Amino acid sequence: MAKRLVPLLNRVLVEKIVPPSKTNAGILLPEKSTKLNSGKVVAVGPGVHDREGKLIPVSLKQGDTVLIPDYGGTEVKLGDKEYHLYRDEDILGTLHD
Amino acid sequence: MAKRLVPLLNRVLVEKIVPPSKTNAGILLPEKSTKLNSGKVVAVGPGVHDREGKLIPVSLKQGDTVLIPDYGGTEVKLGDKEYHLYRDEDILGTLHD
Amino acid sequence: MAKRLVPLLNRVLVEKIVPPSKTNAGILLPEKSTKLNSGKVVAVGPGVHDREGKLIPVSLKQGDTVLIPDYGGTEVKLGDKEYHLYRDEDILGTLHD
Amino acid sequence: MAKRLVPLLNRVLVEKIVPPSKTNAGILLPEKSTKLNSGKVVAVGPGVHDREGKLIPVSLKQGDTVLIPDYGGTEVKLGDKEYHLYRDEDILGTLHD
Amino acid sequence: MAKRLVPLLNRVLVEKIVPPSKTNAGILLPEKSTKLNSGKVVAVGPGVHDREGKLIPVSLKQGDTVLIPDYGGTEVKLGDKEYHLYRDEDILGTLHD
Amino acid sequence: MAKRLVPLLNRVLVEKIVPPSKTNAGILLPEKSTKLNSGKVVAVGPGVHDREGKLIPVSLKQGDTVLIPDYGGTEVKLGDKEYHLYRDEDILGTLHD
Amino acid sequence: MAKRLVPLLNRVLVEKIVPPSKTNAGILLPEKSTKLNSGKVVAVGPGVHDREGKLIPVSLKQGDTVLIPDYGGTEVKLGDKEYHLYRDEDILGTLHD
């Protein structure tokens, strides 16, 4: 069975969203619509302490859809699935419908 | 439908203004008048916390016309449109008529 | 007899977990299932002091199963065994069943 | 019509002074007398906040004649005119008759 | 006569332990058992002051057996003997039987 | 007429002292006696503010003879004369008879 | 006459000790005994201010025999003599008989 990862500090575990390369109806999508690097937040760390010792919690929560940077992040394999770990300050934003 | 991006921290989402290469009357404009890198602010993050834990809001607001640097920024595609994300301290200034 | 190492500051001594390359029944496992860099925490340092002089203890404890980065860490040999030393902020997360 | 630029943070918009290459009487000046990099301050930002949250205003004001560094600064074109943006700490000094 | 060195700040003077290449009984030891970089602390500095002006004493004391990094440190010769100077934060840990 | 430069922040305007290559009596001096990089302080800035907002004045004053580093500094021409600008922390010391 | 140098900030003026290459009795010394980089402190600066504005005096005094690093320092010639300037934190330790 796959192990569960609890990130340390302000790390965020993200599962990348692989955009469908064809529509449900089977029509091939042009390449540019697959360009957005988005992912689903799977787990977040407890945050980091600032200079005064106060805990700064991670500004994201499990289930958030996020825009991730093109580079960076650490690839992690848990069971069959591939994830990426980011520091929360490297996540660019949240995506909403 | 295109997703809506809410930037994190002090990030600013900017839509670049593509200057017209001819006037309304159809006269071609010389290249130098197209040199200014300007954009429209589409969304701003909540800001960052300083060392004392106080939130420093972003110094720009949605709708501002801004002067952006020649380099840097992260290209983002939302739907058909292309945007750029900057840290607010990298925006050079605001433009006014 | 092997010496015992007490790490200084926020260092963490980790013994890497070498994944079995075949199952108990002797079936060879495909390479990807051996990809996870995990280890067992063997010893932790006392932590570091922040700017106010307060001790920040290490966020891990002996016995934790941890996800370690692909690069970095200092190889240490104690007796016959090989360990790695990391700063606790370089440990990516803890692993749980 | 040219747009007006309001610099952000501690940026200073400078119009370089192009020294005359001949005197009013038409005598060509030797090259060395044109060496001084000076400019006129056209606009200044509001300043930056220090760690305590106090605003540190820009130490220059519109109309100041300044000595600018040989390198650095960001070229900006507003209408037909070319300007340069500097952080105020990069301006070397003020020039007085 | 050899001079005595009193380290400044948080420096630690270490005499490397050269592991015996044969046992007392004259049996040659295999190379891997000589791999551990350990040393004996010979002298320590008074420590450094933190931002509040409080002295942070060195976390090691004369006589400690320490694990030293593979690289770094400053070679010092006092009389016939060779020592190495390290900042105390570069010492990896203490070794105990 | 040459302009007068008022340095900003903790900058110091220095006029280098060119050592005589012969004595008053006309005897050529060997090269090594011309090695000292010294200068006269012509103008100083107001200083910089520390983190608490307190002004730290420049530790040099007009008229001081100073030892300047071999490299660094910004060359400035005012009228016919050549000067150099340094941050006061880059000036090595003051010279006295 | 040679000028006297008063170092600025936490700089320390050191006159290197050139070890005798033969004993008083004229016996040539082997090279390794000349390896120690030591010097005599000739002058010290007033120290630097910490973030709270408190002066941190230089931890060395005129007359101290010091161990200096192999690299770094600024060569200074005063009259016929050659000295080296170091920041006091770069001095490795003091030497005592």
XYZ file of C-alpha atoms in Angstrom:
679
model
C 0.000 0.000 0.000
C 1.197 3.512 -0.740
C 2.527 5.474 2.192
C 1.026 8.793 3.199
C 3.357 11.830 3.200
C 3.008 14.618 5.756
C 5.072 17.568 4.428
C 7.389 19.427 6.809
C 7.474 23.206 7.330
C 5.633 25.163 4.610
C 5.850 22.451 1.972
C 2.820 21.619 -0.157
C 2.266 18.268 -1.878
C 0.662 18.749 -5.283
C -0.738 16.275 -7.784
C -0.403 17.761 -11.251
C -3.528 17.917 -13.341
C -2.873 16.324 -16.687
C -5.153 18.088 -19.135
C -7.101 15.850 -21.469
C -5.613 15.851 -24.929
C -9.018 15.197 -26.470
C -12.490 16.267 -25.472
C -15.023 13.801 -24.127
C -16.424 13.605 -27.629
C -13.036 12.508 -28.909
C -11.975 15.717 -30.650
C -8.235 16.382 -30.393
C -7.477 19.612 -28.538
C -4.877 22.035 -29.938
C -1.645 22.121 -27.940
C -1.978 25.608 -26.481
C -5.003 24.741 -24.367
C -2.880 22.208 -22.502
C -0.340 24.859 -21.470
C -1.636 25.715 -17.960
C 0.390 24.126 -15.152
C -2.227 23.377 -12.593
C -2.466 20.902 -9.767
C -4.511 19.761 -6.828
C -3.174 20.251 -3.282
C -3.006 16.837 -1.609
C -1.325 17.704 1.711
C 0.214 20.761 3.399
C 2.807 21.173 6.126
C 2.200 22.959 9.445
C 3.929 26.184 8.298
C 7.080 27.960 9.417
C 7.874 30.090 12.454
C 8.699 33.761 11.889
C 11.476 35.606 13.731
C 9.212 36.262 16.687
C 8.487 32.538 17.037
C 4.913 32.837 15.754
C 3.750 30.041 13.447
C 2.841 31.212 9.933
C 0.446 28.593 8.607
C 0.525 27.569 4.960
C -1.754 29.829 2.881
C -3.175 26.848 0.957
C -5.348 23.931 2.013
C -5.973 20.382 0.835
C -8.219 20.351 -2.225
C -7.145 23.763 -3.589
C -6.523 23.937 -7.318
C -3.265 25.810 -7.778
C -1.128 27.315 -10.508
C 2.387 25.907 -10.173
C 5.623 27.258 -11.614
C 7.177 25.742 -14.743
C 10.378 24.872 -12.920
C 11.277 23.769 -9.426
C 9.505 21.468 -7.035
C 10.646 18.025 -5.964
C 9.263 14.933 -7.663
C 7.927 12.356 -5.196
C 6.507 8.900 -5.947
C 4.059 7.399 -3.477
C 2.779 4.022 -4.613
C 1.982 4.334 -8.308
C 1.325 8.029 -8.265
C 3.669 10.924 -8.919
C 3.472 14.142 -6.909
C 5.461 17.342 -6.559
C 6.512 19.155 -3.397
C 6.725 22.966 -3.370
C 7.357 25.600 -0.732
C 4.030 27.448 -0.435
C 5.650 30.751 -1.484
C 6.483 29.156 -4.846
C 2.851 28.394 -5.667
C 1.720 31.193 -7.993
C -1.980 31.352 -7.189
C -5.241 29.482 -6.789
C -7.559 28.685 -9.683
C -11.327 29.024 -9.502
C -14.107 28.286 -11.981
C -14.597 28.389 -19.727
C -11.410 30.055 -18.614
C -10.519 29.720 -14.980
C -10.031 32.729 -12.749
C -6.613 33.109 -11.061
C -6.263 34.571 -7.574
C -2.548 35.410 -7.122
C -0.805 34.425 -3.883
C 1.261 36.756 -1.671
C 2.226 40.029 -3.384
C 1.858 38.744 -6.931
C 0.125 40.839 -9.563
C -1.536 39.424 -12.696
C -0.995 41.734 -15.657
C -2.409 41.679 -19.179
C 0.131 43.309 -21.483
C -1.124 46.139 -23.658
C -0.224 45.447 -27.252
C 0.224 48.843 -28.870
C -1.502 49.304 -32.212
C 0.941 49.087 -35.064
C -1.164 51.445 -37.140
C -3.352 54.378 -36.203
C -7.118 54.204 -36.471
C -6.784 55.941 -39.822
C -4.554 53.131 -41.023
C -1.202 54.899 -40.956
C 1.694 52.630 -39.961
C 3.382 53.771 -36.749
C 7.203 53.866 -36.519
C 8.638 51.152 -34.313
C 9.898 53.348 -31.480
C 6.404 54.440 -30.436
C 5.608 50.802 -29.642
C 8.502 50.508 -27.182
C 6.652 51.129 -23.883
C 5.987 47.937 -21.886
C 2.672 48.648 -20.308
C -0.091 46.465 -18.987
C -3.396 46.423 -17.193
C -3.612 44.908 -13.686
C -6.185 42.093 -13.771
C -5.833 40.668 -10.244
C -3.661 41.213 -7.155
C -2.703 38.983 -4.240
C -3.428 39.764 -0.574
C 0.127 41.004 0.106
C 2.920 39.684 2.312
C 3.495 39.799 6.053
C 6.462 41.806 7.354
C 8.742 40.619 10.156
C 6.328 41.910 12.792
C 3.501 39.857 11.285
C 1.695 42.884 9.833
C 0.191 42.412 6.378
C 1.669 44.708 3.725
C -1.018 44.960 1.059
C -0.087 45.130 -2.617
C 0.486 48.740 -3.692
C -1.465 48.257 -6.923
C -5.138 47.566 -7.620
C -7.164 45.941 -10.355
C -7.521 48.263 -13.331
C -4.217 50.119 -12.827
C -2.167 50.714 -15.952
C 1.399 49.810 -15.092
C 4.892 49.985 -16.521
C 6.393 46.489 -16.435
C 10.037 45.483 -16.675
C 11.525 44.150 -19.943
C 12.535 40.870 -18.319
C 11.095 38.642 -15.655
C 7.529 37.750 -14.822
C 5.876 34.383 -15.333
C 3.782 33.730 -18.426
C 0.332 32.338 -17.623
C -2.388 31.221 -20.056
C -5.992 31.317 -18.878
C -8.397 30.255 -21.591
C -7.262 31.946 -24.797
C -5.580 34.850 -23.117
C -1.980 35.302 -22.082
C -1.062 37.074 -18.857
C 2.068 37.724 -16.817
C 2.579 37.399 -13.087
C 4.957 39.792 -11.277
C 5.873 40.449 -7.664
C 4.500 43.934 -6.960
C 7.985 45.265 -6.156
C 9.007 44.465 -9.749
C 6.351 46.703 -11.274
C 8.142 49.940 -12.172
C 5.315 52.449 -11.856
C 1.766 53.386 -12.773
C 0.849 55.203 -15.972
C -1.679 58.024 -16.115
C -3.063 60.108 -18.984
C 32.683 -1.192 18.502
C 30.944 1.521 16.471
C 30.843 4.943 18.027
C 27.574 6.720 18.688
C 27.073 10.115 16.980
C 25.185 12.949 18.673
C 24.376 15.511 15.937
C 24.982 19.207 16.615
C 22.448 22.020 16.089
C 19.460 20.980 13.955
C 21.188 18.089 12.228
C 19.387 14.766 11.804
C 21.149 11.419 11.345
C 19.264 9.209 8.899
C 19.715 5.602 7.880
C 18.465 5.174 4.331
C 15.905 2.475 3.737
C 17.079 0.251 0.931
C 13.941 -1.061 -0.732
C 13.855 -4.763 -1.444
C 14.509 -5.468 -5.104
C 12.380 -8.625 -4.946
C 9.323 -9.508 -2.932
C 9.464 -12.024 -0.110
C 8.244 -14.613 -2.584
C 11.231 -13.882 -4.798
C 9.479 -11.947 -7.565
C 11.662 -9.131 -9.021
C 10.112 -5.708 -8.474
C 10.067 -3.170 -11.337
C 12.512 -0.295 -10.894
C 9.978 2.479 -10.301
C 8.754 1.038 -7.021
C 12.271 1.497 -5.628
C 12.281 5.217 -6.435
C 11.180 6.663 -3.045
C 14.054 8.097 -1.002
C 13.063 7.241 2.500
C 15.006 6.750 5.684
C 14.746 6.134 9.390
C 15.781 8.901 11.830
C 18.504 7.500 14.093
C 19.478 10.599 16.101
C 18.606 14.299 16.197
C 20.479 17.363 17.423
C 19.213 19.739 20.150
C 18.014 22.368 17.628
C 19.105 25.923 16.890
C 18.513 29.194 18.705
C 16.454 31.865 16.954
C 17.321 35.576 16.986
C 15.644 36.051 20.344
C 17.797 33.315 21.884
C 14.930 30.808 22.127
C 15.798 27.198 21.251
C 13.906 25.839 18.243
C 13.906 22.072 18.720
C 14.239 19.737 15.747
C 10.805 18.935 14.265
C 11.661 15.241 13.918
C 12.327 12.513 16.460
C 14.246 9.247 16.554
C 12.294 6.482 14.800
C 10.488 8.756 12.311
C 10.329 7.518 8.732
C 11.239 10.457 6.536
C 11.331 11.452 2.889
C 14.828 12.735 2.109
C 15.966 14.883 -0.812
C 17.732 13.328 -3.811
C 20.818 15.466 -3.311
C 22.663 16.888 -0.335
C 23.325 15.426 3.059
C 26.692 14.299 4.401
C 27.674 10.646 4.249
C 28.868 9.277 7.602
C 30.207 5.817 8.391
C 29.854 4.510 11.943
C 31.194 0.982 12.295
C 29.957 -0.983 9.307
C 26.914 1.127 8.684
C 26.433 4.116 6.435
C 24.288 7.068 7.486
C 23.466 10.531 6.166
C 23.315 13.803 8.066
C 20.793 16.472 7.048
C 19.701 19.822 8.436
C 16.103 19.245 9.587
C 14.782 21.903 7.185
C 16.078 19.768 4.308
C 13.958 16.751 5.246
C 10.907 16.881 2.974
C 8.311 15.180 5.142
C 7.401 12.204 7.281
C 5.982 8.976 5.879
C 3.112 7.072 7.491
C 1.386 3.805 6.623
C -0.246 62.469 -25.790
C 2.541 61.027 -23.665
C 1.484 59.275 -20.508
C 2.696 60.392 -17.115
C 4.628 57.838 -15.027
C 4.313 57.696 -11.239
C 7.242 55.547 -9.992
C 6.577 52.855 -7.378
C 8.499 52.408 -4.112
C 11.789 54.342 -3.999
C 12.205 54.634 -7.751
C 13.272 57.917 -9.323
C 12.551 58.895 -12.928
C 15.478 60.812 -14.410
C 15.876 62.649 -17.708
C 19.539 62.540 -18.686
C 21.195 65.843 -19.458
C 22.870 65.615 -22.843
C 25.828 67.959 -22.669
C 26.264 70.283 -25.651
C 29.016 69.082 -27.931
C 29.756 72.639 -28.998
C 29.553 75.926 -27.141
C 26.891 78.489 -27.990
C 29.495 80.207 -30.119
C 29.922 77.038 -32.152
C 33.276 75.905 -30.827
C 33.585 72.114 -30.576
C 34.156 70.958 -27.008
C 36.768 68.290 -26.252
C 35.293 64.926 -25.346
C 36.315 64.857 -21.703
C 34.070 67.787 -20.763
C 31.062 65.673 -21.781
C 31.938 62.872 -19.349
C 29.670 63.809 -16.405
C 26.531 61.634 -16.192
C 23.967 64.034 -14.884
C 20.222 64.179 -15.073
C 17.132 66.021 -13.921
C 14.693 64.270 -11.549
C 11.277 64.215 -13.236
C 9.259 62.132 -10.738
C 9.855 60.209 -7.494
C 8.050 57.321 -5.831
C 6.514 57.432 -2.341
C 9.455 55.598 -0.731
C 9.765 52.208 0.943
C 8.724 50.931 4.356
C 11.449 49.878 6.795
C 11.229 46.778 9.003
C 9.211 48.669 11.609
C 6.651 49.655 8.985
C 7.733 53.314 8.881
C 7.794 54.921 5.439
C 11.247 56.074 4.349
C 10.588 58.795 1.783
C 12.816 59.170 -1.266
C 15.780 61.444 -0.486
C 15.423 63.315 -3.790
C 12.728 65.586 -5.170
C 11.449 66.613 -8.587
C 13.746 69.168 -10.190
C 16.959 67.968 -8.483
C 20.018 67.718 -10.699
C 21.646 64.396 -9.922
C 24.789 62.426 -10.663
C 23.773 59.021 -12.000
C 25.843 55.841 -12.226
C 27.424 54.729 -15.522
C 25.571 51.433 -15.484
C 22.175 50.262 -14.318
C 18.818 51.960 -14.432
C 15.895 51.004 -16.649
C 15.295 52.814 -19.916
C 11.723 54.099 -20.286
C 10.143 55.849 -23.275
C 7.188 58.133 -22.643
C 5.971 59.775 -25.827
C 9.056 60.933 -27.738
C 11.258 61.279 -24.704
C 13.620 58.807 -23.136
C 14.016 58.539 -19.367
C 15.753 56.275 -16.893
C 14.429 54.767 -13.669
C 16.760 54.256 -10.711
C 16.321 53.139 -7.116
C 17.121 56.262 -5.061
C 20.033 54.512 -3.313
C 21.725 54.165 -6.715
C 21.783 57.903 -7.367
C 25.298 59.050 -6.447
C 24.642 62.626 -5.378
C 23.069 65.965 -6.194
C 24.774 68.623 -8.305
C 24.710 72.307 -7.454
C 26.109 75.391 -9.187
C 58.691 25.686 21.763
C 55.314 25.529 20.046
C 53.022 28.463 20.585
C 49.553 28.027 22.052
C 46.618 29.220 19.913
C 43.517 30.781 21.456
C 40.812 30.759 18.742
C 38.729 33.903 18.166
C 34.907 34.045 18.023
C 33.269 30.616 17.616
C 36.301 28.911 16.130
C 37.310 25.443 17.309
C 40.839 24.024 17.040
C 40.748 20.315 16.208
C 43.483 17.702 16.035
C 42.462 15.064 13.523
C 42.484 11.473 14.714
C 44.539 9.400 12.327
C 43.036 5.926 12.472
C 45.505 3.079 12.850
C 46.020 1.281 9.561
C 46.750 -1.963 11.365
C 45.485 -3.440 14.601
C 47.715 -3.705 17.648
C 48.360 -7.271 16.639
C 49.671 -6.089 13.270
C 46.735 -7.086 11.075
C 46.114 -4.616 8.223
C 42.681 -3.015 8.445
C 40.545 -2.678 5.312
C 40.273 0.874 3.984
C 36.613 1.505 4.802
C 37.162 1.350 8.555
C 39.478 4.358 8.214
C 36.778 6.474 6.576
C 35.421 8.379 9.631
C 36.693 11.971 9.875
C 37.018 12.426 13.582
C 39.109 14.721 15.725
C 39.798 15.850 19.244
C 38.892 19.423 20.268
C 42.061 21.117 21.505
C 40.831 24.682 22.099
C 37.632 26.707 21.616
C 36.964 30.413 21.175
C 34.738 32.502 23.486
C 31.745 32.399 21.106
C 29.936 35.071 19.114
C 27.443 37.745 20.117
C 23.911 37.514 18.745
C 21.913 40.511 17.484
C 20.811 41.397 21.014
C 24.446 41.529 22.174
C 24.224 38.284 24.179
C 27.252 35.991 23.969
C 26.498 32.581 22.424
C 29.200 30.289 23.786
C 30.706 27.564 21.629
C 28.677 24.340 21.910
C 31.811 22.199 22.192
C 34.505 21.947 24.840
C 38.157 20.932 24.967
C 38.501 17.149 24.896
C 35.330 16.451 22.878
C 35.653 13.886 20.098
C 33.965 15.363 17.051
C 32.878 14.404 13.573
C 34.334 16.944 11.134
C 33.269 17.696 7.573
C 35.223 16.330 4.612
C 35.962 19.784 3.270
C 36.625 23.180 4.789
C 38.527 24.166 7.863
C 41.850 25.998 7.966
C 45.066 24.065 8.359
C 47.289 25.392 11.156
C 50.767 24.226 12.173
C 51.858 24.779 15.757
C 55.315 23.384 16.398
C 55.475 19.952 14.778
C 51.767 19.304 14.940
C 49.069 19.976 12.414
C 45.619 21.170 13.461
C 42.447 22.399 11.776
C 40.283 25.373 12.686
C 36.513 25.207 12.140
C 33.566 27.450 12.962
C 31.604 25.481 15.593
C 28.502 25.373 13.328
C 30.554 23.382 10.815
C 31.294 20.563 13.248
C 28.783 17.818 12.452
C 28.424 16.151 15.836
C 30.140 14.621 18.839
C 31.232 10.991 18.996
C 30.761 8.782 22.036
C 31.735 5.190 22.816
C 32.232 76.722 -13.728
C 32.490 73.265 -12.186
C 29.432 72.022 -10.339
C 29.578 71.086 -6.687
C 28.593 67.491 -5.787
C 26.762 66.673 -2.551
C 27.043 62.880 -2.067
C 23.963 60.888 -1.085
C 23.716 58.415 1.822
C 27.122 57.382 3.213
C 29.102 58.224 0.091
C 32.413 60.060 0.359
C 33.937 62.130 -2.450
C 37.720 61.715 -2.515
C 40.407 63.493 -4.517
C 43.301 61.098 -4.965
C 46.713 62.344 -3.919
C 49.134 61.876 -6.775
C 52.514 61.337 -5.165
C 55.379 63.361 -6.618
C 57.573 61.219 -8.822
C 60.584 63.362 -7.963
C 61.559 65.229 -4.845
C 61.469 69.005 -4.713
C 65.188 68.929 -5.411
C 64.514 67.002 -8.633
C 65.695 63.563 -7.581
C 63.641 60.721 -9.102
C 61.865 58.625 -6.451
C 61.864 54.832 -6.723
C 58.510 53.370 -7.678
C 57.672 51.713 -4.369
C 57.382 55.021 -2.518
C 54.489 55.924 -4.807
C 52.493 52.812 -3.868
C 50.236 54.271 -1.123
C 46.663 54.957 -2.332
C 45.760 58.021 -0.390
C 43.286 60.798 -0.959
C 41.713 63.893 0.525
C 38.035 63.851 1.504
C 36.285 66.635 -0.422
C 32.642 66.030 0.562
C 30.618 63.535 2.595
C 26.985 62.453 2.499
C 24.558 62.722 5.438
C 24.891 59.030 6.367
C 22.455 56.134 6.317
C 19.603 55.165 8.620
C 19.902 51.937 10.611
C 17.036 49.483 11.093
C 15.664 51.502 14.006
C 15.514 54.623 11.834
C 18.460 56.329 13.566
C 20.842 58.218 11.284
C 24.385 56.819 11.282
C 26.547 59.746 10.200
C 29.569 59.200 7.965
C 32.662 58.435 10.060
C 34.841 60.768 7.965
C 34.849 64.510 7.477
C 35.922 66.949 4.783
C 39.691 67.431 4.837
C 40.546 63.950 6.177
C 43.440 62.193 4.501
C 42.317 58.631 3.850
C 43.674 55.310 2.679
C 41.517 54.083 -0.197
C 41.188 50.570 -1.596
C 42.987 49.539 -4.802
C 39.747 48.645 -6.520
C 36.214 49.965 -6.463
C 34.911 53.482 -6.196
C 33.175 55.449 -8.931
C 35.129 57.903 -11.053
C 33.525 61.344 -11.236
C 34.654 64.379 -13.262
C 33.664 67.812 -12.024
C 35.061 70.578 -14.225
C 38.679 69.667 -14.962
C 39.200 67.586 -11.865
C 38.773 63.869 -11.338
C 37.367 62.483 -8.096
C 36.266 59.119 -6.745
C 33.146 58.248 -4.772
C 33.279 55.523 -2.119
C 30.866 54.185 0.478
C 32.422 55.192 3.819
C 32.722 51.537 4.899
C 35.083 50.980 1.950
C 37.583 53.590 3.121
C 40.329 51.640 4.885
C 41.529 54.209 7.398
C 42.723 57.751 8.028
C 46.333 58.843 7.605
C 48.106 61.118 10.034
C 51.635 62.610 10.112
C 58.502 60.324 7.402
C 56.022 57.448 7.273
C 52.421 58.315 7.951
C 50.482 56.688 10.756
C 47.324 54.761 9.769
C 44.246 54.694 12.003
C 42.027 51.857 10.719
C 38.299 52.456 10.283
C 35.498 50.258 11.678
C 36.702 46.818 12.841
C 39.840 46.780 10.726
C 43.120 45.598 12.218
C 46.552 46.594 10.899
C 48.983 43.677 11.128
C 52.714 43.468 10.519
C 53.522 39.949 9.373
C 56.214 38.103 11.303
C 58.801 36.811 8.888
C 60.197 33.669 10.476
C 63.987 33.366 10.520
C 65.186 30.927 7.868
C 68.216 30.036 9.968
C 68.775 29.825 13.700
C 70.913 32.371 15.517
C 73.741 29.882 15.280
C 73.420 29.870 11.496
C 71.767 26.469 11.030
C 69.253 26.393 8.161
C 65.720 25.597 9.337
C 63.565 23.110 7.397
C 60.758 24.707 5.465
C 57.850 23.394 7.521
C 58.835 25.399 10.588
C 58.283 28.582 8.559
C 54.669 27.655 7.712
C 52.800 29.567 10.479
C 51.197 32.819 9.279
C 51.568 35.022 12.285
C 51.706 38.756 12.758
C 51.822 41.544 15.294
C 48.824 43.870 15.673
C 50.017 47.429 15.049
C 46.734 49.361 15.187
C 43.011 48.617 15.567
C 39.884 50.494 14.525
C 37.142 51.651 16.934
C 34.819 48.730 16.089
C 31.435 48.528 14.399
C 27.931 49.317 15.609
C 25.451 46.453 15.895
C 21.806 46.705 14.825
C 20.834 48.279 18.145
C 23.430 51.019 17.667
C 25.797 49.670 20.347
C 29.504 49.819 19.514
C 31.159 46.390 19.325
C 34.839 47.077 19.990
C 37.539 45.135 18.165
C 38.397 41.919 20.032
C 42.141 42.457 19.547
C 44.545 45.070 20.828
C 47.826 46.612 19.721
C 50.707 44.243 20.462
C 48.717 41.002 20.148
C 50.393 38.203 18.214
C 47.797 36.794 15.861
C 47.265 33.916 13.469
C 46.214 35.349 10.109
C 44.494 33.577 7.220
C 46.449 32.445 4.155
C 44.369 34.562 1.822
C 42.652 37.913 2.042
C 43.673 41.115 3.734
C 44.737 44.333 2.022
C 48.403 45.105 1.540
C 49.372 48.567 2.765
C 52.771 50.298 2.527
C 53.575 52.950 5.075
C 57.086 54.365 4.580
C 59.373 51.403 3.956
C 57.266 48.886 5.781
C 54.581 46.587 4.484
C 51.460 45.825 6.525
C 48.160 44.024 6.027
C 44.677 45.157 6.965
C 42.074 42.599 8.060
C 38.549 42.753 9.438
C 38.878 41.491 13.027
C 36.501 38.571 12.318
C 39.010 37.289 9.761
C 41.815 36.959 12.306
C 41.879 33.286 13.302
C 43.196 33.511 16.846
C 45.844 34.885 19.171
C 49.184 33.186 19.770
C 50.778 32.830 23.191
C 54.081 31.332 24.369
